[in-house]
Short mmCIF file of C-alpha atoms in Angstrom, two decimals:
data_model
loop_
_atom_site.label_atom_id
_atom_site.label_comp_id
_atom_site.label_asym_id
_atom_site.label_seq_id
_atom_site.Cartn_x
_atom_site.Cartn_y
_atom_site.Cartn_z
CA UNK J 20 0.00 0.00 0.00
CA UNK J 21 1.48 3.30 -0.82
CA UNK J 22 2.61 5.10 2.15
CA UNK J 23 0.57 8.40 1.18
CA UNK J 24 -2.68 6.02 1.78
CA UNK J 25 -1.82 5.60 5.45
CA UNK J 26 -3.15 7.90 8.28
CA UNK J 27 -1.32 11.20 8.75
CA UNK J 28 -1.26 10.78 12.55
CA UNK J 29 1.12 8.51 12.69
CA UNK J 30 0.77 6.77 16.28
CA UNK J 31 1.36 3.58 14.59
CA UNK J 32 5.32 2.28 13.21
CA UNK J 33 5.26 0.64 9.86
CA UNK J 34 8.20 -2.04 8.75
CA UNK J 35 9.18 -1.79 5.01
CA UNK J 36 10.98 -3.74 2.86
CA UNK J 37 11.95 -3.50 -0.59
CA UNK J 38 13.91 -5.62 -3.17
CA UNK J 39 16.57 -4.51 -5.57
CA UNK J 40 14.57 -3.59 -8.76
CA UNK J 41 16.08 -6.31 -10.73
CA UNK J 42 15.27 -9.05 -8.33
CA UNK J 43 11.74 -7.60 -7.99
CA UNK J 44 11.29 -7.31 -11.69
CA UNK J 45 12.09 -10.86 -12.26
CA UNK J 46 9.86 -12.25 -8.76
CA UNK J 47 6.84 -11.11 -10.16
CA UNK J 48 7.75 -12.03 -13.45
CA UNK J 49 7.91 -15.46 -12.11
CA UNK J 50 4.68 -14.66 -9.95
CA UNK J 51 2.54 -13.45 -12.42
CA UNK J 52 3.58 -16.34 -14.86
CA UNK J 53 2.53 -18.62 -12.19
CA UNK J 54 -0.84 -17.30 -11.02
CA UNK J 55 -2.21 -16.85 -13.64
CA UNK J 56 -3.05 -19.71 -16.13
CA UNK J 57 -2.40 -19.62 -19.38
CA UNK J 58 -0.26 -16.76 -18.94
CA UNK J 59 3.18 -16.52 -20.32
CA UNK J 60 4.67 -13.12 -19.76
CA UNK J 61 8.02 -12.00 -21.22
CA UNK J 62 10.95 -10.74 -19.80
CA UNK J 63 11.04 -7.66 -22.10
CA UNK J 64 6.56 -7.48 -21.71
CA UNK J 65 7.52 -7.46 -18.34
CA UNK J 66 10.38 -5.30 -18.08
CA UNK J 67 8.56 -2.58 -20.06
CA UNK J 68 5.06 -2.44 -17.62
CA UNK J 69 7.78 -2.31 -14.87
CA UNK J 70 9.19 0.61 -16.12
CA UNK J 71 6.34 2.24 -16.97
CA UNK J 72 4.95 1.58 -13.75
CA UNK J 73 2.58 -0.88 -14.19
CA UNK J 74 1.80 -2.76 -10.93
CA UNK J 75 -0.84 -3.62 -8.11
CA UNK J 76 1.62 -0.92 -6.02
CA UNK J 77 2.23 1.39 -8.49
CA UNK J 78 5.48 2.72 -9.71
CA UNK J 79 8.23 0.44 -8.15
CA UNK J 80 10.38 3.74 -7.64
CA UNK J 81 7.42 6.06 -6.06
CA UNK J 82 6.80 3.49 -4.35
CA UNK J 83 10.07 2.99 -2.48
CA UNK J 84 10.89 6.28 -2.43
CA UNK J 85 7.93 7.42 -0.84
CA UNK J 86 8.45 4.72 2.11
CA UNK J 87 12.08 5.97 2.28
CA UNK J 88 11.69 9.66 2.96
CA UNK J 89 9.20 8.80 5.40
CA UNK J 90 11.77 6.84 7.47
CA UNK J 91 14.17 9.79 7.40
CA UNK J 92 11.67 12.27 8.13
CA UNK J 93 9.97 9.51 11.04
CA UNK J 94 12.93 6.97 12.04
CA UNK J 95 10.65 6.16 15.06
CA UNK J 96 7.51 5.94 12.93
CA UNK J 97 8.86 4.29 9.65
CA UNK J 98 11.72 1.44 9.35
CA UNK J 99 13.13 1.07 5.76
CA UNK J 100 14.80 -2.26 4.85
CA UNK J 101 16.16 -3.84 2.27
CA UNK J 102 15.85 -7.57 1.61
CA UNK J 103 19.70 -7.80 0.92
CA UNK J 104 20.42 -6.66 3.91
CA UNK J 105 18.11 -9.16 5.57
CA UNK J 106 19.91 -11.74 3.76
CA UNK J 107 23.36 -10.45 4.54
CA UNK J 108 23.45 -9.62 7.90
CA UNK J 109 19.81 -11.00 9.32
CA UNK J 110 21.00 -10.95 12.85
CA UNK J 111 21.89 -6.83 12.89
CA UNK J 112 18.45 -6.32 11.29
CA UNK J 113 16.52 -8.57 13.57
CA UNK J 114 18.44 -6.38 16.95
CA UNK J 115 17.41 -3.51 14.30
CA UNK J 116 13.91 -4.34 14.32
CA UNK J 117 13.26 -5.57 17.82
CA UNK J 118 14.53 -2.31 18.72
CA UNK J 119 12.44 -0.34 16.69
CA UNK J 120 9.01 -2.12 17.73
CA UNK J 121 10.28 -1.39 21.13
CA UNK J 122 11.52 -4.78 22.08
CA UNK J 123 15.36 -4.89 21.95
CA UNK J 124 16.47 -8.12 22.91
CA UNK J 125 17.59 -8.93 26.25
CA UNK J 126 21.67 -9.98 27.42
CA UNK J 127 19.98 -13.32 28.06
CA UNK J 128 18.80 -13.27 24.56
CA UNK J 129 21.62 -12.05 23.31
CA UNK J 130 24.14 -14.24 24.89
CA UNK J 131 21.91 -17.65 23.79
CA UNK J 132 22.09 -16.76 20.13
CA UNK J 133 18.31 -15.48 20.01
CA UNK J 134 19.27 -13.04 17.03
CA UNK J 135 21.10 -15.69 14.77
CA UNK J 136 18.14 -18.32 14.79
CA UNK J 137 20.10 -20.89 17.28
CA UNK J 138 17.22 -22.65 18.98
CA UNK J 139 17.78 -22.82 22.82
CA UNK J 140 17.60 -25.71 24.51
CA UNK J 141 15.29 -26.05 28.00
#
């Protein structure tokens, strides 16, 4: 949903993420081609409605960009984040995240491997 659909007021915190364009032009390439039978959309069909801004979303790049000002302008409101950081570091974005929702994790937490997915045992 495009961020300038949201309330103004802003007593809630929102968590984006976006993809690199590329990765996100070719996932809903695959997505699309999937869902819907019989369809068989191109990479350059698809390539061209992406750049024109043809999506359920809108424009890929309003979209984003609209989400990332926000997070500058409300850093305690709004948390921008890319999957490829997720998927490069997933441990500083999950202290990231717990922080911003107001949660940071605990020593205990931290010390048993909480962040980094380890499963503790009882």
């Amino acid at each position: 949903m495009p961020m300038s659909l949201l309330p103004l007021d802003m007593s809630y915190r929102v968590v984006y993420m976006c993809r690199d364009p590329k990765d996100a032009l070719v996932s809903r390439l695959h997505f699309e081609n999937k869902i819907i039978e019989g369809s068989n959309l191109s990479m350059e069909s698809a390539f061209s409605m992406f750049s024109k801004g043809f999506s359920s979303s809108g424009p890929f790049w309003n979209h984003c960009l609209e989400y990332w000002k926000e997070s500058l302008a409300r850093p305690n409101n709004v948390l921008f984040l890319k999957y490829e950081e997720i998927k490069s570091d997933p441990v500083h974005v999950v202290r990231r995240l717990a922080k911003f929702l107001g949660v940071p994790l605990s020593r205990e937490e931290e010390s048993s491997g909480v962040a980094g997915g380890q499963v503790v045992q009882l």
